Amino acid sequence: MGKFYVTTPIYYVNDVPHIGHAYTTIAADVLARYHRLMGDDVFFLTGTDEHGQNIERIAEEKGLSPQEYCDSIVAQFKELWRMLDISNDYFIRTTDARHIAAVQKFARALLASEDVYRGRYAGWYCSRCEAFYQQDELLPGNLCSVHQRPCEWTEEENYFFALSRYQDRLYHLIAETDFVQPEARRNELLGVLRQGLQDFSISRERVRWGIPLPDDPRQVLYVWVDALLNYITAIGYGDDPETFQRYWPADVHLMAKEIIRFHCLYWPAMLMAVGLPVPRLVFAHGWLTKDGQKLSKSTGNIIDPFDLVRRFGSDAVRYFFMREGAFGADWDYTDAAFVRRYNADLANDFGNLLNRTVQMVVRYFDGVVPEAKGKPEAVDQKFLAMAAQLGEHVADAVRRVALQEVLILIWKVVEAANGYVQDTTPWELAKAQKNGSVQAGERLATVLYNLVDVLRLLGYMVEPVMPRKARELLKQLGLEFDPSAGWQALTTVGTYPAGTALSPGEVLFPRYEQ
Ligand code: ME8
């Protein structure tokens, strides 16, 4: 047991939240909930990135003040997180007075370091990325390679951060430690490092919507510096040293792969410059596409998270996005895959297992879970041995941020439980018991006890992914979700209290018919 500090990127408020934002935030929530269940002291942070040229322009187009505009979008992010049962401990906005004060404290320390100098910047700027690019990084027509939109030629007097001085230390961090995952991202960064790092400008002269530099208010802090600092300002870098000490360094910064340069090069170097420890892990997942195409509002190729939650419920959405693609790889969303997985994994395999088990206990034991009786047979031993290992396997996959693997592991046990029903044929045992076989009655009790017990275990194991349905499942088993016994006890088989009355309820996942 220890502490676990997990973050999502803070999202731009240039538009309403979309499924890409939801994907990262669900993953962070799942990690946070597993770590809480594992007994860690968790701090889970998400929030919004509100400054910069792009936001300033959008607000102007809409005839709103930047702050009014940001407030309207932030409300939608918060609403989506509420609908998706996101359990963040804090929501940071870069327009919070607390963040601004702490950023200025950091800026003072950075300006006082030997790594900042004044210089003239001339180069290409993409206001969507809020990033500077070299000519050779652009697509023909000076288009940004992420947004395929024109970059602007920018020339101004700025403060610069001497990133180039950190070349060796960053090389060591990336090449020789487990700072960045997956492996493909490490290789990408090593490629960047081999080309040599360029110093970058940390202030902007022409932007107004930002945090003024202490002692030079004509300049605002470059929005990426402002944004990265959220990870420390949210936990009290500026005003709460105790909380800051307790959680920093972050255990994992989650994001998609397009922003790893900022997180794996700029961010650790800035921290080193002021003498703070660097995060433990930057984990970059892949990009989602829909029907093979980039998600894009302009082409109408979107997946609306609000709509999915309304149609399928938050748990099914959370399950699908964690289960469908390997966490770390790019993958493609289709409506057909969603419905297929919903019906197969959730309605059939999982929901049905609960339903048939509960019904059998009701029919054969008046709804009160019997004790296991007699000597376990080979079929019981095999099933229980597999279930007994689940907790350890899941914990291991969680620690590796292998979120798809977590669900594959759990569903192996779901499958085994369904197989156990087929192999032990409780309805035959019930018939034989009716005909006077004491032994068949004992077998029936054992089989149903084992199924209920493993369902309890499965309820806890899926809780971080499906917090609502897990509680419903446990309720049907006559239990409350109560993690206080700790991971070890919760994942031990044979701990379901026999003699408990079940409380049959609604089908967990009604089949979806189109
Ligand atoms: O980059 N597939 O904000 P942003 C998977 N403000 N994930 C996706 C995705 C997709 N198609 N699209 C977006 C910013 N994401 C900065 C971050 S952090 C100090 C500042 C997710 O609103 C993914 O997590 O553009 C990606 O990294 C993030 O949204 C980008 O969000």
PDB file of C-alpha atoms in Angstrom, residues 121-294:
ATOM      1  CA  TYR A 121      11.606  33.971 -31.639  1.00  0.00           C
ATOM      2  CA  ALA A 122      10.869  33.529 -35.311  1.00  0.00           C
ATOM      3  CA  GLY A 123       9.027  30.469 -36.506  1.00  0.00           C
ATOM      4  CA  TRP A 124       5.761  28.710 -37.265  1.00  0.00           C
ATOM      5  CA  TYR A 125       2.996  28.488 -34.698  1.00  0.00           C
ATOM      6  CA  CYS A 126      -0.085  26.246 -34.700  1.00  0.00           C
ATOM      7  CA  SER A 127      -2.681  27.841 -32.458  1.00  0.00           C
ATOM      8  CA  ARG A 128      -4.655  24.583 -32.217  1.00  0.00           C
ATOM      9  CA  CYS A 129      -1.607  22.734 -30.831  1.00  0.00           C
ATOM     10  CA  GLU A 130      -0.372  25.953 -29.216  1.00  0.00           C
ATOM     11  CA  ALA A 131       3.026  24.778 -30.391  1.00  0.00           C
ATOM     12  CA  PHE A 132       5.982  26.059 -32.385  1.00  0.00           C
ATOM     13  CA  TYR A 133       7.227  24.051 -35.332  1.00  0.00           C
ATOM     14  CA  GLN A 134      10.305  23.943 -37.525  1.00  0.00           C
ATOM     15  CA  GLN A 135       9.739  24.332 -41.219  1.00  0.00           C
ATOM     16  CA  ASP A 136      10.662  20.695 -41.860  1.00  0.00           C
ATOM     17  CA  GLU A 137       8.000  19.490 -39.415  1.00  0.00           C
ATOM     18  CA  LEU A 138       5.159  21.038 -41.430  1.00  0.00           C
ATOM     19  CA  LEU A 139       3.119  19.512 -44.236  1.00  0.00           C
ATOM     20  CA  PRO A 140       3.183  21.227 -47.642  1.00  0.00           C
ATOM     21  CA  GLY A 141       1.433  24.595 -47.514  1.00  0.00           C
ATOM     22  CA  ASN A 142       2.803  25.109 -43.973  1.00  0.00           C
ATOM     23  CA  LEU A 143       0.065  22.951 -42.494  1.00  0.00           C
ATOM     24  CA  CYS A 144       0.347  21.535 -39.009  1.00  0.00           C
ATOM     25  CA  SER A 145       0.700  17.747 -39.160  1.00  0.00           C
ATOM     26  CA  VAL A 146      -1.748  17.183 -36.270  1.00  0.00           C
ATOM     27  CA  HIS A 147      -4.563  19.480 -37.387  1.00  0.00           C
ATOM     28  CA  GLN A 148      -3.860  19.919 -41.103  1.00  0.00           C
ATOM     29  CA  ARG A 149      -4.441  23.626 -40.601  1.00  0.00           C
ATOM     30  CA  PRO A 150      -2.207  26.513 -41.604  1.00  0.00           C
ATOM     31  CA  CYS A 151       0.470  27.591 -39.131  1.00  0.00           C
ATOM     32  CA  GLU A 152       1.300  31.253 -38.671  1.00  0.00           C
ATOM     33  CA  TRP A 153       4.685  32.833 -39.068  1.00  0.00           C
ATOM     34  CA  THR A 154       5.450  34.471 -35.713  1.00  0.00           C
ATOM     35  CA  GLU A 155       8.275  36.771 -34.687  1.00  0.00           C
ATOM     36  CA  GLU A 156       8.623  38.248 -31.236  1.00  0.00           C
ATOM     37  CA  GLU A 157      10.819  38.889 -28.215  1.00  0.00           C
ATOM     38  CA  ASN A 158      10.387  36.077 -25.727  1.00  0.00           C
ATOM     39  CA  TYR A 159      11.893  34.389 -22.756  1.00  0.00           C
ATOM     40  CA  PHE A 160      13.478  31.066 -23.653  1.00  0.00           C
ATOM     41  CA  PHE A 161      14.029  27.916 -21.697  1.00  0.00           C
ATOM     42  CA  ALA A 162      17.370  26.208 -22.379  1.00  0.00           C
ATOM     43  CA  LEU A 163      15.994  22.749 -23.077  1.00  0.00           C
ATOM     44  CA  SER A 164      19.148  21.887 -25.008  1.00  0.00           C
ATOM     45  CA  ARG A 165      21.072  21.832 -21.738  1.00  0.00           C
ATOM     46  CA  TYR A 166      18.954  18.900 -20.589  1.00  0.00           C
ATOM     47  CA  GLN A 167      19.784  16.696 -23.549  1.00  0.00           C
ATOM     48  CA  ASP A 168      21.871  14.180 -21.574  1.00  0.00           C
ATOM     49  CA  ARG A 169      19.658  14.030 -18.519  1.00  0.00           C
ATOM     50  CA  LEU A 170      16.561  13.521 -20.632  1.00  0.00           C
ATOM     51  CA  TYR A 171      18.316  10.893 -22.700  1.00  0.00           C
ATOM     52  CA  HIS A 172      19.143   9.010 -19.529  1.00  0.00           C
ATOM     53  CA  LEU A 173      15.584   9.369 -18.193  1.00  0.00           C
ATOM     54  CA  ILE A 174      13.999   8.094 -21.379  1.00  0.00           C
ATOM     55  CA  ALA A 175      16.499   5.496 -22.553  1.00  0.00           C
ATOM     56  CA  GLU A 176      17.499   4.019 -19.226  1.00  0.00           C
ATOM     57  CA  THR A 177      14.455   4.189 -16.979  1.00  0.00           C
ATOM     58  CA  ASP A 178      10.803   3.185 -17.320  1.00  0.00           C
ATOM     59  CA  PHE A 179       9.693   6.792 -17.517  1.00  0.00           C
ATOM     60  CA  VAL A 180       7.655   6.435 -20.694  1.00  0.00           C
ATOM     61  CA  GLN A 181       5.465   3.652 -21.977  1.00  0.00           C
ATOM     62  CA  PRO A 182       4.593   1.923 -24.232  1.00  0.00           C
ATOM     63  CA  GLU A 183       7.887   1.066 -25.895  1.00  0.00           C
ATOM     64  CA  ALA A 184       6.966   2.617 -29.254  1.00  0.00           C
ATOM     65  CA  ARG A 185       6.739   6.010 -27.567  1.00  0.00           C
ATOM     66  CA  ARG A 186      10.143   5.617 -25.984  1.00  0.00           C
ATOM     67  CA  ASN A 187      11.615   4.945 -29.423  1.00  0.00           C
ATOM     68  CA  GLU A 188       9.866   7.948 -30.889  1.00  0.00           C
ATOM     69  CA  LEU A 189      11.329  10.190 -28.187  1.00  0.00           C
ATOM     70  CA  LEU A 190      14.794   8.737 -28.594  1.00  0.00           C
ATOM     71  CA  GLY A 191      14.522   9.709 -32.261  1.00  0.00           C
ATOM     72  CA  VAL A 192      13.704  13.291 -31.255  1.00  0.00           C
ATOM     73  CA  LEU A 193      16.582  13.323 -28.789  1.00  0.00           C
ATOM     74  CA  ARG A 194      19.033  12.078 -31.386  1.00  0.00           C
ATOM     75  CA  GLN A 195      18.213  15.057 -33.582  1.00  0.00           C
ATOM     76  CA  GLY A 196      19.134  17.363 -30.720  1.00  0.00           C
ATOM     77  CA  LEU A 197      16.788  19.393 -28.532  1.00  0.00           C
ATOM     78  CA  GLN A 198      15.967  23.009 -29.295  1.00  0.00           C
ATOM     79  CA  ASP A 199      15.405  25.644 -26.632  1.00  0.00           C
ATOM     80  CA  PHE A 200      11.797  26.789 -26.533  1.00  0.00           C
ATOM     81  CA  SER A 201      10.042  30.027 -25.860  1.00  0.00           C
ATOM     82  CA  ILE A 202       8.179  30.107 -22.550  1.00  0.00           C
ATOM     83  CA  SER A 203       6.353  33.385 -23.018  1.00  0.00           C
ATOM     84  CA  ARG A 204       4.217  35.106 -25.631  1.00  0.00           C
ATOM     85  CA  GLU A 205       4.060  38.799 -26.273  1.00  0.00           C
ATOM     86  CA  ARG A 206       0.960  39.073 -28.425  1.00  0.00           C
ATOM     87  CA  VAL A 207      -1.313  36.830 -26.423  1.00  0.00           C
ATOM     88  CA  ARG A 208      -3.436  38.482 -23.749  1.00  0.00           C
ATOM     89  CA  TRP A 209      -5.418  35.517 -22.443  1.00  0.00           C
ATOM     90  CA  GLY A 210      -2.821  33.954 -20.198  1.00  0.00           C
ATOM     91  CA  ILE A 211      -0.900  34.266 -16.973  1.00  0.00           C
ATOM     92  CA  PRO A 212       1.297  37.385 -16.907  1.00  0.00           C
ATOM     93  CA  LEU A 213       4.963  36.787 -16.262  1.00  0.00           C
ATOM     94  CA  PRO A 214       5.965  38.056 -12.857  1.00  0.00           C
ATOM     95  CA  ASP A 215       7.970  41.283 -13.305  1.00  0.00           C
ATOM     96  CA  ASP A 216       7.213  41.505 -17.030  1.00  0.00           C
ATOM     97  CA  PRO A 217       3.442  41.705 -17.467  1.00  0.00           C
ATOM     98  CA  ARG A 218       3.742  42.532 -21.170  1.00  0.00           C
ATOM     99  CA  GLN A 219       4.368  38.828 -21.636  1.00  0.00           C
ATOM    100  CA  VAL A 220       2.109  35.952 -20.730  1.00  0.00           C
ATOM    101  CA  LEU A 221       3.412  32.521 -19.943  1.00  0.00           C
ATOM    102  CA  TYR A 222       3.388  30.134 -22.882  1.00  0.00           C
ATOM    103  CA  VAL A 223       0.173  28.109 -22.519  1.00  0.00           C
ATOM    104  CA  TRP A 224       1.932  24.747 -22.408  1.00  0.00           C
ATOM    105  CA  VAL A 225       4.067  25.829 -19.458  1.00  0.00           C
ATOM    106  CA  ASP A 226       0.942  27.118 -17.708  1.00  0.00           C
ATOM    107  CA  ALA A 227      -0.872  23.857 -18.525  1.00  0.00           C
ATOM    108  CA  LEU A 228       1.830  21.386 -17.478  1.00  0.00           C
ATOM    109  CA  LEU A 229       2.090  23.112 -14.134  1.00  0.00           C
ATOM    110  CA  ASN A 230      -1.480  22.057 -13.313  1.00  0.00           C
ATOM    111  CA  TYR A 231      -0.085  18.727 -12.169  1.00  0.00           C
ATOM    112  CA  ILE A 232       1.679  20.396  -9.260  1.00  0.00           C
ATOM    113  CA  THR A 233      -0.541  23.398  -8.574  1.00  0.00           C
ATOM    114  CA  ALA A 234      -3.587  21.145  -8.069  1.00  0.00           C
ATOM    115  CA  ILE A 235      -1.912  19.314  -5.211  1.00  0.00           C
ATOM    116  CA  GLY A 236      -0.703  22.403  -3.454  1.00  0.00           C
ATOM    117  CA  TYR A 237       2.663  23.391  -4.932  1.00  0.00           C
ATOM    118  CA  GLY A 238       1.736  27.004  -4.208  1.00  0.00           C
ATOM    119  CA  ASP A 239      -0.147  26.814  -0.953  1.00  0.00           C
ATOM    120  CA  ASP A 240      -0.280  23.356   0.613  1.00  0.00           C
ATOM    121  CA  PRO A 241       3.185  21.859   1.081  1.00  0.00           C
ATOM    122  CA  GLU A 242       1.843  18.921   3.067  1.00  0.00           C
ATOM    123  CA  THR A 243      -0.458  17.657   0.310  1.00  0.00           C
ATOM    124  CA  PHE A 244       2.195  18.405  -2.257  1.00  0.00           C
ATOM    125  CA  GLN A 245       4.750  16.284  -0.394  1.00  0.00           C
ATOM    126  CA  ARG A 246       2.232  13.531   0.025  1.00  0.00           C
ATOM    127  CA  TYR A 247       1.432  13.086  -3.673  1.00  0.00           C
ATOM    128  CA  TRP A 248       4.273  14.440  -5.776  1.00  0.00           C
ATOM    129  CA  PRO A 249       5.795  12.977  -7.940  1.00  0.00           C
ATOM    130  CA  ALA A 250       2.837  11.789 -10.009  1.00  0.00           C
ATOM    131  CA  ASP A 251       2.649   8.020 -10.412  1.00  0.00           C
ATOM    132  CA  VAL A 252       1.175   8.194 -13.871  1.00  0.00           C
ATOM    133  CA  HIS A 253       0.350  10.944 -16.321  1.00  0.00           C
ATOM    134  CA  LEU A 254      -2.113   9.485 -18.839  1.00  0.00           C
ATOM    135  CA  MET A 255      -2.627  10.968 -22.309  1.00  0.00           C
ATOM    136  CA  ALA A 256      -2.685  10.107 -25.984  1.00  0.00           C
ATOM    137  CA  LYS A 257       0.498   9.971 -27.958  1.00  0.00           C
ATOM    138  CA  GLU A 258       0.404  13.404 -29.655  1.00  0.00           C
ATOM    139  CA  ILE A 259       1.443  15.306 -26.523  1.00  0.00           C
ATOM    140  CA  ILE A 260       4.267  13.164 -25.193  1.00  0.00           C
ATOM    141  CA  ARG A 261       6.993  15.580 -26.264  1.00  0.00           C
ATOM    142  CA  PHE A 262       5.590  18.170 -23.910  1.00  0.00           C
ATOM    143  CA  HIS A 263       5.256  15.636 -21.099  1.00  0.00           C
ATOM    144  CA  CYS A 264       8.475  13.702 -21.588  1.00  0.00           C
ATOM    145  CA  LEU A 265      10.875  16.478 -22.604  1.00  0.00           C
ATOM    146  CA  TYR A 266       9.632  19.938 -21.624  1.00  0.00           C
ATOM    147  CA  TRP A 267       7.999  18.891 -18.360  1.00  0.00           C
ATOM    148  CA  PRO A 268      10.791  16.885 -16.708  1.00  0.00           C
ATOM    149  CA  ALA A 269      13.359  19.488 -17.791  1.00  0.00           C
ATOM    150  CA  MET A 270      11.313  22.303 -16.235  1.00  0.00           C
ATOM    151  CA  LEU A 271      11.015  20.328 -13.029  1.00  0.00           C
ATOM    152  CA  MET A 272      14.723  19.592 -12.976  1.00  0.00           C
ATOM    153  CA  ALA A 273      15.447  23.287 -13.493  1.00  0.00           C
ATOM    154  CA  VAL A 274      13.747  24.172 -10.207  1.00  0.00           C
ATOM    155  CA  GLY A 275      14.929  21.045  -8.371  1.00  0.00           C
ATOM    156  CA  LEU A 276      11.673  19.088  -8.211  1.00  0.00           C
ATOM    157  CA  PRO A 277      11.398  15.323  -8.797  1.00  0.00           C
ATOM    158  CA  VAL A 278      10.081  14.152 -12.163  1.00  0.00           C
ATOM    159  CA  PRO A 279       6.929  12.046 -12.594  1.00  0.00           C
ATOM    160  CA  ARG A 280       7.285   8.276 -12.344  1.00  0.00           C
ATOM    161  CA  LEU A 281       5.524   7.335 -15.556  1.00  0.00           C
ATOM    162  CA  VAL A 282       4.085   8.936 -18.655  1.00  0.00           C
ATOM    163  CA  PHE A 283       1.725   6.474 -20.293  1.00  0.00           C
ATOM    164  CA  ALA A 284       0.507   7.321 -23.786  1.00  0.00           C
ATOM    165  CA  HIS A 285      -2.447   5.407 -25.137  1.00  0.00           C
ATOM    166  CA  GLY A 286      -3.321   5.273 -28.808  1.00  0.00           C
ATOM    167  CA  TRP A 287      -5.742   7.212 -30.941  1.00  0.00           C
ATOM    168  CA  LEU A 288      -9.331   6.317 -31.495  1.00  0.00           C
ATOM    169  CA  THR A 289     -10.780   6.444 -34.967  1.00  0.00           C
ATOM    170  CA  LYS A 290     -14.353   5.775 -36.094  1.00  0.00           C
ATOM    171  CA  ASP A 291     -15.066   3.524 -39.040  1.00  0.00           C
ATOM    172  CA  GLY A 292     -11.429   3.863 -40.039  1.00  0.00           C
ATOM    173  CA  GLN A 293     -11.505   7.686 -40.171  1.00  0.00           C
ATOM    174  CA  LYS A 294     -10.019  10.326 -37.924  1.00  0.00           C
TER     175      LYS A 294
END
